[in-house]
């Protein structure tokens, strides 16, 4: 057992089984041994590769979205450009580079970052040194006296979620327990207030829900409403709530066991966008219909950009483009939610 597994083991022995959300929060964000706290997981030498790391074209298209939104907002002289979970800082760097030609944009943008990992904060500091970024632990710290544009790519999937399983005519919560010194799943009855409000479950059906993701979108919407603003939330997931187990662990670009090598594997689940839309609606924000990443990137002109870069002699552009937009790659699994207020 590694140090983090011992800590979790002891906590379960003392307080009883923990829900998947508590387990995930410890595995990813434990202040000393958490997965994100202790490493840079992104890139070919790490555990997973993200869209901005595949190609600069992704950030350039997001830059086009940001520039367009800024102009639509009336080109304010100062605004907050916030990225949540900026990883290596690549996406923000590409956005700022792509927008350098938009008169006034870069001078107006105050770059803010929400990041849990000291290691990644250091990396972001190097890559974005020219823009004097300001870091925060959460949305609460971001000042609300200016208009705002928010970007988040593969951030929400890392926020903790929980699972219920339908057994013998009732929902039970899947929790992490200890058996013969190993972490195992077990179940306990779930209070009715947690039960899903959709569908008719079959035996063994799994329902996933995430208060932290709802709270995040709720806080983003509240922040948009403080003035005006827009958010671009990109992640893998589904448009409509459905039953199914999407809890996944990734290590070295391969799927791994979710309860083994705790703190050394990435843990996520697919994002259910349906309740996020309900949150945006309740807040009175306007959410554009959910788009597949492939469609979003195409509509925003990525193919023209790819053709230009290829013509300039850039290598591997066609393959990178396919990874980003092909339905068999990232094009359909990844979704784009655009939510805005005031314009
Ligand atoms: N957006 C980047 C990185 C995605 S990985 C990219 O596309 O390449 C997830 C990012 O979110 C990492 O930077 C991770 O450290 C950060 N993160 C995960 N959970 C977080 C939390 N609870 N609070 C703040 N940042 C978090």
Tab-separated table of C-alpha atoms and ligand atoms in Angstrom:
chain	number	residue	atom	x	y	z
A	1	UNK	CA	0.000	0.000	0.000
A	2	UNK	CA	1.300	3.487	-0.833
A	3	UNK	CA	1.052	6.412	1.633
A	4	UNK	CA	-2.236	7.731	0.283
A	5	UNK	CA	-3.830	4.257	0.289
A	6	UNK	CA	-2.786	3.902	3.935
A	7	UNK	CA	-4.384	7.262	4.795
A	8	UNK	CA	-7.628	6.293	3.015
A	9	UNK	CA	-7.548	2.841	4.588
A	10	UNK	CA	-7.218	4.327	8.090
A	11	UNK	CA	-9.995	6.821	7.448
A	12	UNK	CA	-12.349	4.036	6.332
A	13	UNK	CA	-11.443	1.937	9.390
A	14	UNK	CA	-12.258	4.928	11.631
A	15	UNK	CA	-15.316	6.445	9.937
A	16	UNK	CA	-16.678	3.690	7.689
A	17	UNK	CA	-16.850	3.471	3.873
A	18	UNK	CA	-16.463	6.695	1.865
A	19	UNK	CA	-18.483	7.744	-1.171
A	20	UNK	CA	-16.750	7.946	-4.566
A	21	UNK	CA	-16.713	11.746	-4.362
A	22	UNK	CA	-14.726	11.720	-1.110
A	23	UNK	CA	-12.435	9.033	-2.496
A	24	UNK	CA	-11.839	10.968	-5.710
A	25	UNK	CA	-11.192	14.247	-3.880
A	26	UNK	CA	-8.495	12.542	-1.788
A	27	UNK	CA	-6.994	10.636	-4.721
A	28	UNK	CA	-6.712	13.724	-6.928
A	29	UNK	CA	-6.268	16.631	-4.534
A	30	UNK	CA	-4.829	15.354	-1.224
A	31	UNK	CA	-2.488	18.244	-0.261
A	32	UNK	CA	0.581	15.995	-0.147
A	33	UNK	CA	-0.083	12.828	-2.152
A	34	UNK	CA	-2.920	13.811	-4.508
A	35	UNK	CA	-2.532	12.935	-8.184
A	36	UNK	CA	-2.717	16.532	-9.434
A	37	UNK	CA	-0.743	17.958	-6.551
A	38	UNK	CA	2.381	15.928	-7.136
A	39	UNK	CA	2.980	15.890	-10.907
A	40	UNK	CA	2.482	17.194	-14.427
A	41	UNK	CA	0.250	14.449	-15.864
A	42	UNK	CA	-0.234	15.894	-19.338
A	43	UNK	CA	1.587	15.059	-22.565
A	44	UNK	CA	3.177	12.059	-24.243
A	45	UNK	CA	5.500	11.454	-21.271
A	46	UNK	CA	2.564	11.758	-18.845
A	47	UNK	CA	-0.763	9.956	-18.557
A	48	UNK	CA	-3.051	11.706	-21.035
A	49	UNK	CA	-2.965	14.180	-23.905
A	50	UNK	CA	-5.497	17.007	-24.176
A	51	UNK	CA	-6.729	18.940	-27.209
A	52	UNK	CA	-4.497	22.012	-26.720
A	53	UNK	CA	-1.488	19.690	-26.423
A	54	UNK	CA	-2.400	17.939	-29.683
A	55	UNK	CA	-2.346	21.110	-31.748
A	56	UNK	CA	-2.090	24.879	-31.489
A	57	UNK	CA	-5.171	24.987	-33.735
A	58	UNK	CA	-7.414	24.156	-30.771
A	59	UNK	CA	-6.291	27.211	-28.796
A	60	UNK	CA	-6.452	29.382	-31.895
A	61	UNK	CA	-10.093	28.467	-32.405
A	62	UNK	CA	-10.848	29.100	-28.729
A	63	UNK	CA	-9.052	32.427	-29.239
A	64	UNK	CA	-11.419	33.215	-32.112
A	65	UNK	CA	-14.337	32.465	-29.755
A	66	UNK	CA	-12.819	34.756	-27.095
A	67	UNK	CA	-12.128	37.597	-29.546
A	68	UNK	CA	-15.618	37.343	-31.015
A	69	UNK	CA	-17.220	37.321	-27.556
A	70	UNK	CA	-15.135	40.298	-26.455
A	71	UNK	CA	-16.222	42.325	-29.499
A	72	UNK	CA	-19.855	41.297	-28.889
A	73	UNK	CA	-19.507	42.522	-25.297
A	74	UNK	CA	-18.618	45.929	-26.716
A	75	UNK	CA	-14.826	45.479	-26.507
A	76	UNK	CA	-14.517	46.532	-22.827
A	77	UNK	CA	-11.232	48.243	-21.970
A	78	UNK	CA	-10.636	45.779	-19.157
A	79	UNK	CA	-12.037	42.305	-18.596
A	80	UNK	CA	-11.174	39.097	-16.743
A	81	UNK	CA	-9.984	36.241	-18.955
A	82	UNK	CA	-10.283	33.247	-16.658
A	83	UNK	CA	-9.161	29.701	-17.341
A	84	UNK	CA	-10.146	26.884	-14.981
A	85	UNK	CA	-7.676	23.988	-14.812
A	86	UNK	CA	-5.148	25.415	-17.300
A	87	UNK	CA	-2.818	22.366	-17.270
A	88	UNK	CA	0.460	23.397	-18.862
A	89	UNK	CA	-0.810	26.844	-19.854
A	90	UNK	CA	-0.765	25.895	-23.520
A	91	UNK	CA	-4.407	26.764	-24.237
A	92	UNK	CA	-4.184	30.236	-22.657
A	93	UNK	CA	-0.873	30.923	-24.436
A	94	UNK	CA	-2.415	29.969	-27.787
A	95	UNK	CA	-5.520	32.067	-27.094
A	96	UNK	CA	-3.420	35.141	-26.293
A	97	UNK	CA	-1.152	34.591	-29.309
A	98	UNK	CA	-4.161	34.133	-31.609
A	99	UNK	CA	-5.765	37.320	-30.251
A	100	UNK	CA	-2.609	39.442	-30.484
A	101	UNK	CA	-3.843	40.813	-33.799
A	102	UNK	CA	-7.193	41.899	-32.364
A	103	UNK	CA	-6.713	45.557	-31.547
A	104	UNK	CA	-6.986	46.134	-27.803
A	105	UNK	CA	-7.797	42.562	-26.760
A	106	UNK	CA	-4.521	41.634	-25.072
A	107	UNK	CA	-4.244	44.978	-23.254
A	108	UNK	CA	-7.790	44.604	-21.972
A	109	UNK	CA	-7.403	40.972	-20.856
A	110	UNK	CA	-6.471	40.325	-17.229
A	111	UNK	CA	-5.422	36.691	-17.112
A	112	UNK	CA	-6.741	34.736	-14.118
A	113	UNK	CA	-6.199	31.019	-13.509
A	114	UNK	CA	-7.870	28.513	-11.174
A	115	UNK	CA	-5.410	25.724	-10.455
A	116	UNK	CA	-4.997	23.209	-7.622
A	117	UNK	CA	-1.559	21.881	-8.564
A	118	UNK	CA	1.583	23.743	-7.384
A	119	UNK	CA	3.577	21.885	-10.032
A	120	UNK	CA	1.263	22.999	-12.837
A	121	UNK	CA	1.042	26.537	-11.420
A	122	UNK	CA	4.823	26.753	-11.805
A	123	UNK	CA	4.615	25.563	-15.394
A	124	UNK	CA	1.789	28.004	-16.172
A	125	UNK	CA	3.905	30.766	-14.621
A	126	UNK	CA	6.714	30.063	-17.099
A	127	UNK	CA	4.531	29.744	-20.189
A	128	UNK	CA	2.354	32.770	-19.366
A	129	UNK	CA	5.015	34.997	-17.772
A	130	UNK	CA	4.346	37.755	-20.297
A	131	UNK	CA	0.730	38.109	-19.171
A	132	UNK	CA	1.146	38.408	-15.358
A	133	UNK	CA	-1.450	35.776	-14.496
A	134	UNK	CA	-3.197	35.767	-11.124
A	135	UNK	CA	-3.951	32.388	-9.539
A	136	UNK	CA	-6.947	31.383	-7.462
A	137	UNK	CA	-8.036	28.261	-5.620
A	138	UNK	CA	-11.632	28.671	-6.771
A	139	UNK	CA	-14.121	31.043	-8.377
A	140	UNK	CA	-14.776	32.782	-5.066
A	141	UNK	CA	-11.436	34.586	-5.279
A	142	UNK	CA	-12.003	36.031	-8.755
A	143	UNK	CA	-12.961	39.709	-8.524
A	144	UNK	CA	-16.434	40.540	-9.860
A	145	UNK	CA	-15.949	44.168	-10.826
A	146	UNK	CA	-15.255	43.511	-14.532
A	147	UNK	CA	-16.852	41.648	-17.457
A	148	UNK	CA	-15.511	38.130	-17.821
A	149	UNK	CA	-14.725	35.387	-20.319
A	150	UNK	CA	-14.281	31.897	-18.859
A	151	UNK	CA	-12.573	28.938	-20.523
A	152	UNK	CA	-12.430	25.392	-19.138
A	153	UNK	CA	-11.163	22.388	-21.086
A	154	UNK	CA	-11.212	18.990	-19.377
A	155	UNK	CA	-11.734	20.634	-15.992
A	156	UNK	CA	-15.190	19.440	-14.952
A	157	UNK	CA	-14.422	15.741	-15.520
A	158	UNK	CA	-11.837	16.020	-12.736
A	159	UNK	CA	-14.377	17.337	-10.220
A	160	UNK	CA	-15.686	14.605	-7.883
A	161	UNK	CA	-18.908	12.722	-8.628
A	162	UNK	CA	-20.852	9.936	-6.903
A	163	UNK	CA	-22.589	6.767	-8.086
A	164	UNK	CA	-25.816	5.038	-7.141
A	165	UNK	CA	-26.622	1.474	-8.213
A	166	UNK	CA	-30.157	0.082	-8.593
A	167	UNK	CA	-30.569	-3.174	-6.661
A	168	UNK	CA	-33.714	-4.980	-5.489
A	169	UNK	CA	-36.085	-2.151	-6.362
A	170	UNK	CA	-34.149	0.620	-4.610
A	171	UNK	CA	-31.110	2.798	-5.184
A	172	UNK	CA	-27.933	2.161	-3.208
A	173	UNK	CA	-24.780	4.253	-3.108
A	174	UNK	CA	-21.545	2.682	-4.354
A	175	UNK	CA	-18.946	3.351	-1.676
A	176	UNK	CA	-15.285	2.488	-1.154
A	177	UNK	CA	-14.524	0.086	1.667
A	178	UNK	CA	-11.679	-2.179	2.799
A	179	UNK	CA	-11.483	-5.943	2.459
A	180	UNK	CA	-8.384	-7.961	3.341
A	181	UNK	CA	-6.208	-4.847	3.120
A	182	UNK	CA	-7.463	-3.891	-0.346
A	183	UNK	CA	-9.878	-1.123	-1.353
A	184	UNK	CA	-13.133	-2.562	-2.717
A	185	UNK	CA	-16.562	-1.296	-3.756
A	186	UNK	CA	-19.532	-2.024	-1.572
A	187	UNK	CA	-23.024	-0.509	-1.347
A	188	UNK	CA	-25.290	1.110	1.240
A	189	UNK	CA	-28.913	2.246	0.881
A	190	UNK	CA	-29.135	5.722	-0.661
A	191	UNK	CA	-31.622	8.251	0.785
A	192	UNK	CA	-34.466	8.971	-1.642
A	193	UNK	CA	-33.454	12.609	-1.993
A	194	UNK	CA	-30.425	11.399	-4.001
A	195	UNK	CA	-32.422	9.202	-6.396
A	196	UNK	CA	-32.491	10.160	-10.100
A	197	UNK	CA	-35.558	11.946	-11.444
A	198	UNK	CA	-35.421	10.361	-14.916
A	199	UNK	CA	-35.741	7.002	-16.656
A	200	UNK	CA	-36.712	3.553	-15.449
A	201	UNK	CA	-33.670	1.734	-14.136
A	202	UNK	CA	-32.888	-1.944	-14.618
A	203	UNK	CA	-31.183	-4.146	-12.032
A	204	UNK	CA	-27.546	-3.065	-11.684
A	205	UNK	CA	-28.162	0.257	-13.450
A	206	UNK	CA	-25.763	3.033	-12.419
A	207	UNK	CA	-26.645	6.678	-11.882
A	208	UNK	CA	-23.884	9.294	-11.618
A	209	UNK	CA	-24.259	12.803	-10.221
A	210	UNK	CA	-21.873	15.572	-9.221
A	211	UNK	CA	-22.669	18.440	-6.882
A	212	UNK	CA	-19.204	19.998	-7.437
A	213	UNK	CA	-19.866	20.234	-11.208
A	214	UNK	CA	-23.310	21.778	-10.632
A	215	UNK	CA	-21.856	24.188	-8.099
A	216	UNK	CA	-19.080	25.115	-10.497
A	217	UNK	CA	-21.477	25.988	-13.338
A	218	UNK	CA	-23.751	27.761	-10.849
A	219	UNK	CA	-20.813	29.887	-9.661
A	220	UNK	CA	-19.706	30.593	-13.244
A	221	UNK	CA	-23.234	31.743	-14.143
A	222	UNK	CA	-23.443	33.918	-11.032
A	223	UNK	CA	-20.114	35.491	-12.006
A	224	UNK	CA	-21.292	36.089	-15.598
A	225	UNK	CA	-24.319	37.889	-14.187
A	226	UNK	CA	-22.214	40.231	-12.052
A	227	UNK	CA	-21.634	42.214	-15.289
A	228	UNK	CA	-21.818	40.449	-18.562
A	229	UNK	CA	-19.738	37.613	-19.853
A	230	UNK	CA	-19.488	34.230	-21.499
A	231	UNK	CA	-18.089	30.814	-20.679
A	232	UNK	CA	-16.857	28.027	-22.933
A	233	UNK	CA	-16.970	24.697	-21.107
A	234	UNK	CA	-15.478	21.769	-23.026
A	235	UNK	CA	-15.362	18.192	-21.789
A	236	UNK	CA	-16.083	14.584	-22.628
A	237	UNK	CA	-19.595	13.570	-21.766
A	238	UNK	CA	-23.193	13.368	-22.892
A	239	UNK	CA	-25.990	15.807	-23.702
A	240	UNK	CA	-28.752	13.875	-21.916
A	241	UNK	CA	-28.771	12.165	-18.533
A	242	UNK	CA	-28.555	8.380	-18.856
A	243	UNK	CA	-27.674	5.384	-16.719
A	244	UNK	CA	-24.177	3.904	-17.025
A	245	UNK	CA	-20.802	3.545	-15.329
A	246	UNK	CA	-18.254	6.044	-16.699
A	247	UNK	CA	-15.837	6.064	-13.747
A	248	UNK	CA	-12.391	5.716	-15.283
A	249	UNK	CA	-8.740	5.631	-14.308
A	250	UNK	CA	-5.964	6.442	-16.757
A	251	UNK	CA	-2.235	5.839	-16.417
A	252	UNK	CA	0.349	6.125	-19.191
A	253	UNK	CA	-2.376	6.532	-21.861
A	254	UNK	CA	-4.056	3.242	-20.838
A	255	UNK	CA	-7.173	2.595	-18.780
A	256	UNK	CA	-6.379	1.309	-15.285
A	257	UNK	CA	-8.220	0.026	-12.218
A	258	UNK	CA	-10.004	2.859	-10.374
A	259	UNK	CA	-9.166	1.539	-6.893
A	260	UNK	CA	-5.496	0.622	-7.446
A	261	UNK	CA	-2.372	2.805	-7.302
A	262	UNK	CA	-4.420	5.554	-5.684
A	263	UNK	CA	-2.902	9.012	-6.247
A	264	UNK	CA	-0.829	7.686	-9.129
A	265	UNK	CA	-3.641	7.357	-11.687
A	266	UNK	CA	-5.982	9.996	-13.093
A	267	UNK	CA	-9.614	9.528	-12.035
A	268	UNK	CA	-12.523	11.074	-13.945
A	269	UNK	CA	-16.006	10.413	-15.250
A	270	UNK	CA	-17.990	11.619	-18.223
A	271	UNK	CA	-19.760	14.934	-17.682
A	272	UNK	CA	-23.563	14.860	-17.782
A	273	UNK	CA	-24.383	18.201	-19.409
A	274	UNK	CA	-28.171	18.007	-18.955
A	275	UNK	CA	-28.266	19.153	-15.310
A	276	UNK	CA	-25.639	21.804	-16.125
A	277	UNK	CA	-28.058	23.299	-18.651
A	278	UNK	CA	-30.759	23.326	-15.991
A	279	UNK	CA	-28.435	25.258	-13.678
A	280	UNK	CA	-27.662	27.813	-16.411
A	281	UNK	CA	-31.372	28.216	-17.152
A	282	UNK	CA	-32.262	28.633	-13.482
A	283	UNK	CA	-29.608	31.338	-13.238
A	284	UNK	CA	-31.191	33.143	-16.208
A	285	UNK	CA	-28.157	32.724	-18.464
A	286	UNK	CA	-28.403	31.863	-22.143
A	287	UNK	CA	-26.853	28.533	-23.053
A	288	UNK	CA	-26.398	27.731	-26.738
A	289	UNK	CA	-27.430	24.175	-27.657
A	290	UNK	CA	-24.676	21.715	-26.742
A	291	UNK	CA	-22.295	21.083	-29.657
A	292	UNK	CA	-19.966	18.244	-30.439
A	293	UNK	CA	-16.343	19.407	-30.433
A	294	UNK	CA	-15.908	18.458	-34.113
A	295	UNK	CA	-18.847	20.631	-35.161
A	296	UNK	CA	-17.769	23.531	-32.952
A	297	UNK	CA	-14.207	23.538	-34.308
A	298	UNK	CA	-15.393	23.244	-37.911
A	299	UNK	CA	-17.940	26.041	-37.588
A	300	UNK	CA	-15.251	28.227	-36.032
A	301	UNK	CA	-12.998	27.662	-39.054
A	302	UNK	CA	-10.440	25.062	-37.997
A	303	UNK	CA	-10.274	23.497	-41.468
A	304	UNK	CA	-9.268	26.787	-43.087
A	305	UNK	CA	-6.653	27.256	-40.379
A	306	UNK	CA	-5.341	23.723	-40.946
A	307	UNK	CA	-5.091	24.300	-44.690
A	308	UNK	CA	-3.165	27.529	-44.084
A	309	UNK	CA	-0.716	25.898	-41.656
A	310	UNK	CA	-0.181	22.909	-43.985
A	311	UNK	CA	0.479	25.245	-46.886
A	312	UNK	CA	3.071	27.044	-44.732
A	313	UNK	CA	4.845	23.718	-44.313
A	314	UNK	CA	3.673	22.691	-40.812
A	315	UNK	CA	3.965	18.921	-40.313
A	316	UNK	CA	1.274	16.473	-39.239
A	317	UNK	CA	-1.560	19.005	-39.510
A	318	UNK	CA	-4.041	16.648	-41.170
A	319	UNK	CA	-3.517	13.947	-38.521
A	320	UNK	CA	-3.868	16.498	-35.682
A	321	UNK	CA	-7.005	17.912	-37.271
A	322	UNK	CA	-8.530	14.438	-37.475
A	323	UNK	CA	-7.758	13.732	-33.809
A	324	UNK	CA	-9.594	16.900	-32.831
A	325	UNK	CA	-12.642	16.688	-35.110
A	326	UNK	CA	-13.160	13.081	-36.267
A	327	UNK	CA	-16.196	11.418	-34.683
A	328	UNK	CA	-14.124	8.302	-33.974
A	329	UNK	CA	-11.544	10.412	-32.092
A	330	UNK	CA	-12.350	13.497	-29.981
A	331	UNK	CA	-14.896	15.028	-32.360
A	332	UNK	CA	-18.086	13.492	-30.968
A	333	UNK	CA	-17.272	12.393	-27.413
A	334	UNK	CA	-16.159	15.904	-26.431
A	335	UNK	CA	-18.915	18.486	-26.078
A	336	UNK	CA	-18.887	22.280	-26.036
A	337	UNK	CA	-21.218	24.317	-23.826
A	338	UNK	CA	-21.382	28.060	-24.492
A	339	UNK	CA	-23.188	29.972	-21.782
A	340	UNK	CA	-23.490	33.740	-21.637
A	341	UNK	CA	-25.252	36.625	-19.975
A	342	UNK	CA	-25.995	40.165	-21.028
A	343	UNK	CA	-25.188	40.020	-24.750
B	1	LIG	N1	-7.139	22.362	-19.471
B	1	LIG	C1	-5.871	21.671	-19.557
B	1	LIG	C2	-5.645	20.638	-18.454
B	1	LIG	C3	-6.721	19.612	-18.221
B	1	LIG	S1	-6.301	18.526	-16.875
B	1	LIG	C4	-5.711	21.069	-20.921
B	1	LIG	O1	-6.687	21.045	-21.662
B	1	LIG	O2	-4.616	20.627	-21.247
B	1	LIG	C5	-7.195	19.217	-15.514
B	1	LIG	C6	-6.644	20.497	-14.953
B	1	LIG	O3	-7.488	20.916	-13.888
B	1	LIG	C7	-5.251	20.421	-14.377
B	1	LIG	O4	-4.604	21.646	-14.569
B	1	LIG	C8	-5.549	20.160	-12.898
B	1	LIG	O5	-4.457	20.423	-12.061
B	1	LIG	C9	-6.718	21.084	-12.689
B	1	LIG	N2	-7.610	20.722	-11.594
B	1	LIG	C10	-8.160	19.514	-11.346
B	1	LIG	N3	-8.982	19.559	-10.284
B	1	LIG	C11	-8.960	20.844	-9.849
B	1	LIG	C12	-9.617	21.541	-8.777
B	1	LIG	N4	-10.450	20.911	-7.958
B	1	LIG	N5	-9.356	22.856	-8.626
B	1	LIG	C13	-8.520	23.504	-9.466
B	1	LIG	N6	-7.868	22.895	-10.487
B	1	LIG	C14	-8.077	21.587	-10.671
